[in-house]
Each structure stands twice: as structure tokens, then as C-alpha cells.
């Protein structure tokens, strides 16, 4: 399936980065959303990293009355029985894989890449990460859920069976219910993925404690 080439915001924390973090934003945001977090994610003394923040395509979003905004896929609702935009998910998966190939061409092996995201972006990080044929350094899913769960068992690849997965969710999240994050955690743990789970008393957002935990995770895996 063809996919658009994604424009990106990129920050390198030093010369000759030894690893890459591809970070996918949430619904309606853009690649600049988590740019301010870079100094906290890679504090002084950390190995030099490249942060790649892609912009999702602009598309109408059913949940928001058909308004056009940046989105990795259309959302009709967060109800467990709501239809999922498989075509949009798979197109974004192809676009993310293209970003991974570009990092390979720039000298960063896939095993030195962390795929991360918040909300919709976190859902895509989990989707691509578990279905990827090459091993990643790590996967980060924040305030998100597992997409197309019915095809997960058939499509997941062994390459990332042992890849560390960082999951975090706000216990007060009124957008993506905490139960969706907890169900995702349970499903991955049932399949023996090494999941690091964090819960914070916050809404659909990130907090300083969470950023610090992610920074420690990045330091471990990269």
C-alpha cells in the first residue's frame, strides 16, 4: 500500500548520533508537539541521539465531526466495538517503515531505533513495532491502546518479542480510558512481551515524572 512521505522535525543532541527516537504525535497535534521535551529526554551526558518527529497526514476525522486535522488514521469512536480505520492504520504503518529505512540509510541500524508515540501515535508505535520484521531497541506507547487486535496474533513478528516496551497511562484519562491501556498491557504480557508499566494520576497528557521515566528507559535501551 502506498503511503505519503512524511515531513519531519529533527533534533540531534550531539554530533554523529548513535541512535534514533522516532516519536509519533497524537490526534490533531504535529511533529513539534514533543520537541520541547528533548532536553529532558536526553540530558547532558547522554549519548548523542537523533529525535525524529514526523507530521501525520491531514485527513477528516469522524470523531471530530469530519474536521480535517493531522491524524495517523480516522477515528469513529473509542468504544471497544467501534470500527477501526484499517486502511489508514496500514498506510501510516508503511510511512513509519519508510522512516525506519531512511534511518538505516543514514547509518542507524533498526536495533538502534526506539519507536515511540502518544495517544494515536502510541497506538501506531505498538502496531508497527510488534509487526516489524527487524528488531528495534525499544517501543514506547503513551496513553494508547492496541490497534487491530483481532489480527495481532497472526501478524506479530518474532523479531521484537524480547524488545523492551514502555507503556504509561493516566488514571484520570477521559479520552482514552485507562482500561484500554491496561488491556493492552495484559495482552502483551500474556504473549510474554517485556512490558514496563507506569500509571500516573493525570488526564490525557504527560507529566514530568513520566518524562523522567522515559529518559531512563532511553538511556537503558540506547
PDB file of C-alpha atoms in Angstrom:
ATOM      1  CA  UNK A   1       0.000   0.000   0.000  1.00  0.00           C
ATOM      2  CA  UNK A   2       1.408   3.381  -0.972  1.00  0.00           C
ATOM      3  CA  UNK A   3       1.859   5.995   1.733  1.00  0.00           C
ATOM      4  CA  UNK A   4       2.860   9.656   1.727  1.00  0.00           C
ATOM      5  CA  UNK A   5       6.435  10.599   2.564  1.00  0.00           C
ATOM      6  CA  UNK A   6       6.213  12.214   5.974  1.00  0.00           C
ATOM      7  CA  UNK A   7       7.688  15.633   6.678  1.00  0.00           C
ATOM      8  CA  UNK A   8       9.599  15.650   9.954  1.00  0.00           C
ATOM      9  CA  UNK A   9      11.028  17.861  12.673  1.00  0.00           C
ATOM     10  CA  UNK A  10      14.501  16.619  13.621  1.00  0.00           C
ATOM     11  CA  UNK A  11      16.790  17.384  16.550  1.00  0.00           C
ATOM     12  CA  UNK A  12      20.235  15.899  17.106  1.00  0.00           C
ATOM     13  CA  UNK A  13      21.552  16.157  20.652  1.00  0.00           C
ATOM     14  CA  UNK A  14      25.172  15.849  19.530  1.00  0.00           C
ATOM     15  CA  UNK A  15      27.422  15.079  16.589  1.00  0.00           C
ATOM     16  CA  UNK A  16      27.263  11.633  14.999  1.00  0.00           C
ATOM     17  CA  UNK A  17      24.149  10.327  16.782  1.00  0.00           C
ATOM     18  CA  UNK A  18      24.417   6.702  17.863  1.00  0.00           C
ATOM     19  CA  UNK A  19      20.670   6.070  17.955  1.00  0.00           C
ATOM     20  CA  UNK A  20      17.324   7.457  16.856  1.00  0.00           C
ATOM     21  CA  UNK A  21      13.981   8.030  18.547  1.00  0.00           C
ATOM     22  CA  UNK A  22      11.059   8.243  16.116  1.00  0.00           C
ATOM     23  CA  UNK A  23       8.250   9.907  18.094  1.00  0.00           C
ATOM     24  CA  UNK A  24       4.673   9.973  16.750  1.00  0.00           C
ATOM     25  CA  UNK A  25       2.316  12.718  17.954  1.00  0.00           C
ATOM     26  CA  UNK A  26      -1.332  12.448  18.960  1.00  0.00           C
ATOM     27  CA  UNK A  27      -4.520  13.358  17.120  1.00  0.00           C
ATOM     28  CA  UNK A  28      -4.633  16.973  15.946  1.00  0.00           C
ATOM     29  CA  UNK A  29      -1.084  17.774  17.065  1.00  0.00           C
ATOM     30  CA  UNK A  30       2.020  17.821  14.866  1.00  0.00           C
ATOM     31  CA  UNK A  31       5.701  16.958  14.932  1.00  0.00           C
ATOM     32  CA  UNK A  32       6.504  19.983  17.080  1.00  0.00           C
ATOM     33  CA  UNK A  33       4.366  18.715  19.965  1.00  0.00           C
ATOM     34  CA  UNK A  34       7.090  16.871  21.894  1.00  0.00           C
ATOM     35  CA  UNK A  35      10.035  18.884  20.575  1.00  0.00           C
ATOM     36  CA  UNK A  36      10.348  20.821  23.878  1.00  0.00           C
ATOM     37  CA  UNK A  37      10.817  17.534  25.787  1.00  0.00           C
ATOM     38  CA  UNK A  38      14.113  16.645  24.080  1.00  0.00           C
ATOM     39  CA  UNK A  39      16.433  18.280  26.669  1.00  0.00           C
ATOM     40  CA  UNK A  40      14.732  16.247  29.432  1.00  0.00           C
ATOM     41  CA  UNK A  41      14.668  13.043  27.387  1.00  0.00           C
ATOM     42  CA  UNK A  42      18.386  13.261  26.573  1.00  0.00           C
ATOM     43  CA  UNK A  43      20.005  15.273  29.385  1.00  0.00           C
ATOM     44  CA  UNK A  44      23.654  16.392  29.288  1.00  0.00           C
ATOM     45  CA  UNK A  45      25.995  13.436  29.378  1.00  0.00           C
ATOM     46  CA  UNK A  46      23.653  11.190  27.386  1.00  0.00           C
ATOM     47  CA  UNK A  47      24.924   9.574  24.184  1.00  0.00           C
ATOM     48  CA  UNK A  48      24.093  11.730  21.130  1.00  0.00           C
ATOM     49  CA  UNK A  49      20.684  10.854  19.709  1.00  0.00           C
ATOM     50  CA  UNK A  50      18.578  11.912  16.747  1.00  0.00           C
ATOM     51  CA  UNK A  51      14.944  12.672  17.531  1.00  0.00           C
ATOM     52  CA  UNK A  52      12.624  12.411  14.523  1.00  0.00           C
ATOM     53  CA  UNK A  53       9.141  13.895  14.984  1.00  0.00           C
ATOM     54  CA  UNK A  54       7.043  13.239  11.862  1.00  0.00           C
ATOM     55  CA  UNK A  55       3.878  15.148  10.935  1.00  0.00           C
ATOM     56  CA  UNK A  56       0.891  12.875  10.350  1.00  0.00           C
ATOM     57  CA  UNK A  57      -1.120  13.448   7.154  1.00  0.00           C
ATOM     58  CA  UNK A  58      -4.101  15.820   7.304  1.00  0.00           C
ATOM     59  CA  UNK A  59      -7.390  13.929   6.991  1.00  0.00           C
ATOM     60  CA  UNK A  60     -11.041  14.259   8.066  1.00  0.00           C
ATOM     61  CA  UNK A  61     -11.686  12.721  11.488  1.00  0.00           C
ATOM     62  CA  UNK A  62     -15.141  11.274  12.057  1.00  0.00           C
ATOM     63  CA  UNK A  63     -14.969  11.585  15.850  1.00  0.00           C
ATOM     64  CA  UNK A  64     -14.483  15.356  15.448  1.00  0.00           C
ATOM     65  CA  UNK A  65     -17.363  15.893  13.052  1.00  0.00           C
ATOM     66  CA  UNK A  66     -15.296  15.327   9.936  1.00  0.00           C
ATOM     67  CA  UNK A  67     -12.963  18.229  10.667  1.00  0.00           C
ATOM     68  CA  UNK A  68      -9.620  17.937   8.878  1.00  0.00           C
ATOM     69  CA  UNK A  69      -6.571  17.627  11.096  1.00  0.00           C
ATOM     70  CA  UNK A  70      -3.348  15.717  11.409  1.00  0.00           C
ATOM     71  CA  UNK A  71      -4.166  12.101  12.208  1.00  0.00           C
ATOM     72  CA  UNK A  72      -2.481   8.742  11.716  1.00  0.00           C
ATOM     73  CA  UNK A  73      -5.882   7.205  10.947  1.00  0.00           C
ATOM     74  CA  UNK A  74      -9.557   8.092  11.183  1.00  0.00           C
ATOM     75  CA  UNK A  75     -11.346   7.526  14.485  1.00  0.00           C
ATOM     76  CA  UNK A  76     -15.065   6.893  14.683  1.00  0.00           C
ATOM     77  CA  UNK A  77     -15.060   6.354  18.451  1.00  0.00           C
ATOM     78  CA  UNK A  78     -13.185   4.781  21.321  1.00  0.00           C
ATOM     79  CA  UNK A  79     -15.900   2.252  22.064  1.00  0.00           C
ATOM     80  CA  UNK A  80     -14.463  -1.260  22.070  1.00  0.00           C
ATOM     81  CA  UNK A  81     -16.850  -2.213  19.270  1.00  0.00           C
ATOM     82  CA  UNK A  82     -16.266   0.849  17.074  1.00  0.00           C
ATOM     83  CA  UNK A  83     -14.971   0.070  13.593  1.00  0.00           C
ATOM     84  CA  UNK A  84     -11.281   0.841  13.115  1.00  0.00           C
ATOM     85  CA  UNK A  85      -9.777   2.537  10.075  1.00  0.00           C
ATOM     86  CA  UNK A  86      -7.654  -0.381   8.905  1.00  0.00           C
ATOM     87  CA  UNK A  87      -6.734   1.275   5.624  1.00  0.00           C
ATOM     88  CA  UNK A  88      -5.474   4.401   7.415  1.00  0.00           C
ATOM     89  CA  UNK A  89      -3.581   2.366  10.012  1.00  0.00           C
ATOM     90  CA  UNK A  90      -1.810   0.303   7.380  1.00  0.00           C
ATOM     91  CA  UNK A  91      -0.927   3.372   5.288  1.00  0.00           C
ATOM     92  CA  UNK A  92       0.627   5.010   8.343  1.00  0.00           C
ATOM     93  CA  UNK A  93       2.450   1.763   9.116  1.00  0.00           C
ATOM     94  CA  UNK A  94       4.051   1.903   5.672  1.00  0.00           C
ATOM     95  CA  UNK A  95       5.023   5.555   6.175  1.00  0.00           C
ATOM     96  CA  UNK A  96       6.643   4.735   9.539  1.00  0.00           C
ATOM     97  CA  UNK A  97       8.556   1.845   7.967  1.00  0.00           C
ATOM     98  CA  UNK A  98       9.840   4.297   5.350  1.00  0.00           C
ATOM     99  CA  UNK A  99      11.198   6.476   8.167  1.00  0.00           C
ATOM    100  CA  UNK A 100      12.963   3.429   9.606  1.00  0.00           C
ATOM    101  CA  UNK A 101      14.525   2.667   6.234  1.00  0.00           C
ATOM    102  CA  UNK A 102      15.704   6.267   5.995  1.00  0.00           C
ATOM    103  CA  UNK A 103      17.443   5.923   9.363  1.00  0.00           C
ATOM    104  CA  UNK A 104      19.128   2.757   8.081  1.00  0.00           C
ATOM    105  CA  UNK A 105      20.344   4.707   5.054  1.00  0.00           C
ATOM    106  CA  UNK A 106      21.756   7.364   7.401  1.00  0.00           C
ATOM    107  CA  UNK A 107      23.772   4.746   9.260  1.00  0.00           C
ATOM    108  CA  UNK A 108      21.461   3.939  12.180  1.00  0.00           C
ATOM    109  CA  UNK A 109      20.597   0.224  12.372  1.00  0.00           C
ATOM    110  CA  UNK A 110      16.998  -0.633  13.277  1.00  0.00           C
ATOM    111  CA  UNK A 111      18.235  -2.180  16.516  1.00  0.00           C
ATOM    112  CA  UNK A 112      19.385   1.332  17.496  1.00  0.00           C
ATOM    113  CA  UNK A 113      15.952   2.891  16.946  1.00  0.00           C
ATOM    114  CA  UNK A 114      13.211   3.431  19.527  1.00  0.00           C
ATOM    115  CA  UNK A 115       9.687   3.794  18.144  1.00  0.00           C
ATOM    116  CA  UNK A 116       7.595   5.977  20.435  1.00  0.00           C
ATOM    117  CA  UNK A 117       4.285   7.786  20.429  1.00  0.00           C
ATOM    118  CA  UNK A 118       1.481   9.429  22.387  1.00  0.00           C
ATOM    119  CA  UNK A 119      -2.210   8.501  22.046  1.00  0.00           C
ATOM    120  CA  UNK A 120      -2.813   7.793  18.323  1.00  0.00           C
ATOM    121  CA  UNK A 121       0.948   7.924  17.836  1.00  0.00           C
ATOM    122  CA  UNK A 122       1.481   5.429  20.641  1.00  0.00           C
ATOM    123  CA  UNK A 123      -1.071   3.098  19.104  1.00  0.00           C
ATOM    124  CA  UNK A 124       0.872   3.259  15.825  1.00  0.00           C
ATOM    125  CA  UNK A 125       4.195   2.670  17.614  1.00  0.00           C
ATOM    126  CA  UNK A 126       2.774  -0.531  19.116  1.00  0.00           C
ATOM    127  CA  UNK A 127       1.203  -1.590  15.812  1.00  0.00           C
ATOM    128  CA  UNK A 128       4.347  -1.177  13.727  1.00  0.00           C
ATOM    129  CA  UNK A 129       6.746  -2.242  16.455  1.00  0.00           C
ATOM    130  CA  UNK A 130       5.147  -5.613  17.142  1.00  0.00           C
ATOM    131  CA  UNK A 131       4.657  -6.360  13.439  1.00  0.00           C
ATOM    132  CA  UNK A 132       8.123  -5.283  12.286  1.00  0.00           C
ATOM    133  CA  UNK A 133      10.474  -7.910  10.871  1.00  0.00           C
ATOM    134  CA  UNK A 134      13.586  -6.195  12.258  1.00  0.00           C
ATOM    135  CA  UNK A 135      14.417  -5.779  15.935  1.00  0.00           C
ATOM    136  CA  UNK A 136      14.046  -2.338  17.498  1.00  0.00           C
ATOM    137  CA  UNK A 137      15.891  -1.024  20.547  1.00  0.00           C
ATOM    138  CA  UNK A 138      12.597  -0.287  22.273  1.00  0.00           C
ATOM    139  CA  UNK A 139       8.921   0.633  21.885  1.00  0.00           C
ATOM    140  CA  UNK A 140       7.120   3.369  23.836  1.00  0.00           C
ATOM    141  CA  UNK A 141       3.327   3.691  23.956  1.00  0.00           C
ATOM    142  CA  UNK A 142       1.850   6.550  25.993  1.00  0.00           C
ATOM    143  CA  UNK A 143      -1.871   6.835  26.776  1.00  0.00           C
ATOM    144  CA  UNK A 144      -2.751   4.459  23.959  1.00  0.00           C
ATOM    145  CA  UNK A 145      -4.175   1.071  23.009  1.00  0.00           C
ATOM    146  CA  UNK A 146      -3.586  -1.871  20.687  1.00  0.00           C
ATOM    147  CA  UNK A 147      -4.919  -1.366  17.148  1.00  0.00           C
ATOM    148  CA  UNK A 148      -6.494  -4.144  15.067  1.00  0.00           C
ATOM    149  CA  UNK A 149      -6.163  -6.544  17.982  1.00  0.00           C
ATOM    150  CA  UNK A 150      -8.015  -9.277  16.091  1.00  0.00           C
ATOM    151  CA  UNK A 151      -5.094  -9.609  13.647  1.00  0.00           C
ATOM    152  CA  UNK A 152      -2.351  -9.223  16.248  1.00  0.00           C
ATOM    153  CA  UNK A 153      -1.735 -12.932  16.857  1.00  0.00           C
ATOM    154  CA  UNK A 154      -1.459 -13.700  13.147  1.00  0.00           C
ATOM    155  CA  UNK A 155       0.641 -10.666  12.197  1.00  0.00           C
ATOM    156  CA  UNK A 156       3.041 -10.115  15.090  1.00  0.00           C
ATOM    157  CA  UNK A 157       6.646 -10.884  14.280  1.00  0.00           C
ATOM    158  CA  UNK A 158       9.183 -12.681  16.499  1.00  0.00           C
ATOM    159  CA  UNK A 159      11.865 -10.027  15.887  1.00  0.00           C
ATOM    160  CA  UNK A 160      10.516  -7.815  18.696  1.00  0.00           C
ATOM    161  CA  UNK A 161       9.289 -10.495  21.077  1.00  0.00           C
ATOM    162  CA  UNK A 162      12.047  -9.562  23.547  1.00  0.00           C
ATOM    163  CA  UNK A 163      12.196  -5.834  22.789  1.00  0.00           C
ATOM    164  CA  UNK A 164      11.553  -3.697  25.904  1.00  0.00           C
ATOM    165  CA  UNK A 165       8.140  -1.990  25.768  1.00  0.00           C
ATOM    166  CA  UNK A 166       7.395   1.089  27.902  1.00  0.00           C
ATOM    167  CA  UNK A 167       3.677   1.702  28.484  1.00  0.00           C
ATOM    168  CA  UNK A 168       2.230   4.572  30.519  1.00  0.00           C
ATOM    169  CA  UNK A 169      -1.297   5.854  31.063  1.00  0.00           C
ATOM    170  CA  UNK A 170      -3.067   8.472  33.134  1.00  0.00           C
ATOM    171  CA  UNK A 171      -5.510   7.045  35.665  1.00  0.00           C
ATOM    172  CA  UNK A 172      -7.758  10.099  35.074  1.00  0.00           C
ATOM    173  CA  UNK A 173      -7.708   9.870  31.269  1.00  0.00           C
ATOM    174  CA  UNK A 174     -11.168  10.787  29.934  1.00  0.00           C
ATOM    175  CA  UNK A 175     -10.131  10.475  26.256  1.00  0.00           C
ATOM    176  CA  UNK A 176      -8.510   7.033  26.066  1.00  0.00           C
ATOM    177  CA  UNK A 177      -9.912   5.079  29.003  1.00  0.00           C
ATOM    178  CA  UNK A 178      -7.279   3.677  31.382  1.00  0.00           C
ATOM    179  CA  UNK A 179      -8.878   0.253  30.889  1.00  0.00           C
ATOM    180  CA  UNK A 180      -7.774   0.306  27.238  1.00  0.00           C
ATOM    181  CA  UNK A 181      -4.171   0.796  28.312  1.00  0.00           C
ATOM    182  CA  UNK A 182      -4.484  -1.885  30.977  1.00  0.00           C
ATOM    183  CA  UNK A 183      -5.995  -4.331  28.475  1.00  0.00           C
ATOM    184  CA  UNK A 184      -3.110  -3.635  26.098  1.00  0.00           C
ATOM    185  CA  UNK A 185      -0.631  -4.290  28.876  1.00  0.00           C
ATOM    186  CA  UNK A 186      -2.381  -7.564  29.778  1.00  0.00           C
ATOM    187  CA  UNK A 187      -2.468  -8.779  26.169  1.00  0.00           C
ATOM    188  CA  UNK A 188       1.219  -8.061  25.601  1.00  0.00           C
ATOM    189  CA  UNK A 189       2.244  -9.633  28.901  1.00  0.00           C
ATOM    190  CA  UNK A 190       0.149 -12.711  28.101  1.00  0.00           C
ATOM    191  CA  UNK A 191       2.268 -13.096  24.957  1.00  0.00           C
ATOM    192  CA  UNK A 192       5.456 -12.758  27.063  1.00  0.00           C
ATOM    193  CA  UNK A 193       6.490  -9.281  25.872  1.00  0.00           C
ATOM    194  CA  UNK A 194       8.714  -7.493  28.425  1.00  0.00           C
ATOM    195  CA  UNK A 195       6.408  -4.625  29.416  1.00  0.00           C
ATOM    196  CA  UNK A 196       7.378  -1.800  31.775  1.00  0.00           C
ATOM    197  CA  UNK A 197       4.079  -0.312  33.005  1.00  0.00           C
ATOM    198  CA  UNK A 198       3.570   3.128  34.566  1.00  0.00           C
ATOM    199  CA  UNK A 199       0.354   4.740  35.782  1.00  0.00           C
ATOM    200  CA  UNK A 200       0.113   8.395  36.787  1.00  0.00           C
ATOM    201  CA  UNK A 201      -2.728  10.401  38.416  1.00  0.00           C
ATOM    202  CA  UNK A 202      -3.234  12.618  35.372  1.00  0.00           C
ATOM    203  CA  UNK A 203      -5.655  13.122  32.448  1.00  0.00           C
ATOM    204  CA  UNK A 204      -4.840  12.518  28.750  1.00  0.00           C
ATOM    205  CA  UNK A 205      -1.419  14.124  28.971  1.00  0.00           C
ATOM    206  CA  UNK A 206       2.184  13.570  30.002  1.00  0.00           C
ATOM    207  CA  UNK A 207       3.855  14.633  33.240  1.00  0.00           C
ATOM    208  CA  UNK A 208       7.386  15.388  34.406  1.00  0.00           C
ATOM    209  CA  UNK A 209       7.675  12.092  36.305  1.00  0.00           C
ATOM    210  CA  UNK A 210       6.709  10.211  33.140  1.00  0.00           C
ATOM    211  CA  UNK A 211       9.272  12.093  31.015  1.00  0.00           C
ATOM    212  CA  UNK A 212      11.958  11.231  33.579  1.00  0.00           C
ATOM    213  CA  UNK A 213      10.988   7.547  33.416  1.00  0.00           C
ATOM    214  CA  UNK A 214      11.141   7.645  29.603  1.00  0.00           C
ATOM    215  CA  UNK A 215      14.574   9.282  29.749  1.00  0.00           C
ATOM    216  CA  UNK A 216      15.788   6.429  31.974  1.00  0.00           C
ATOM    217  CA  UNK A 217      14.266   3.899  29.570  1.00  0.00           C
ATOM    218  CA  UNK A 218      16.020   5.520  26.597  1.00  0.00           C
ATOM    219  CA  UNK A 219      19.315   5.519  28.482  1.00  0.00           C
ATOM    220  CA  UNK A 220      18.935   1.774  29.152  1.00  0.00           C
ATOM    221  CA  UNK A 221      17.973   0.671  25.652  1.00  0.00           C
ATOM    222  CA  UNK A 222      20.191   3.094  23.681  1.00  0.00           C
TER     223      UNK A 222
END
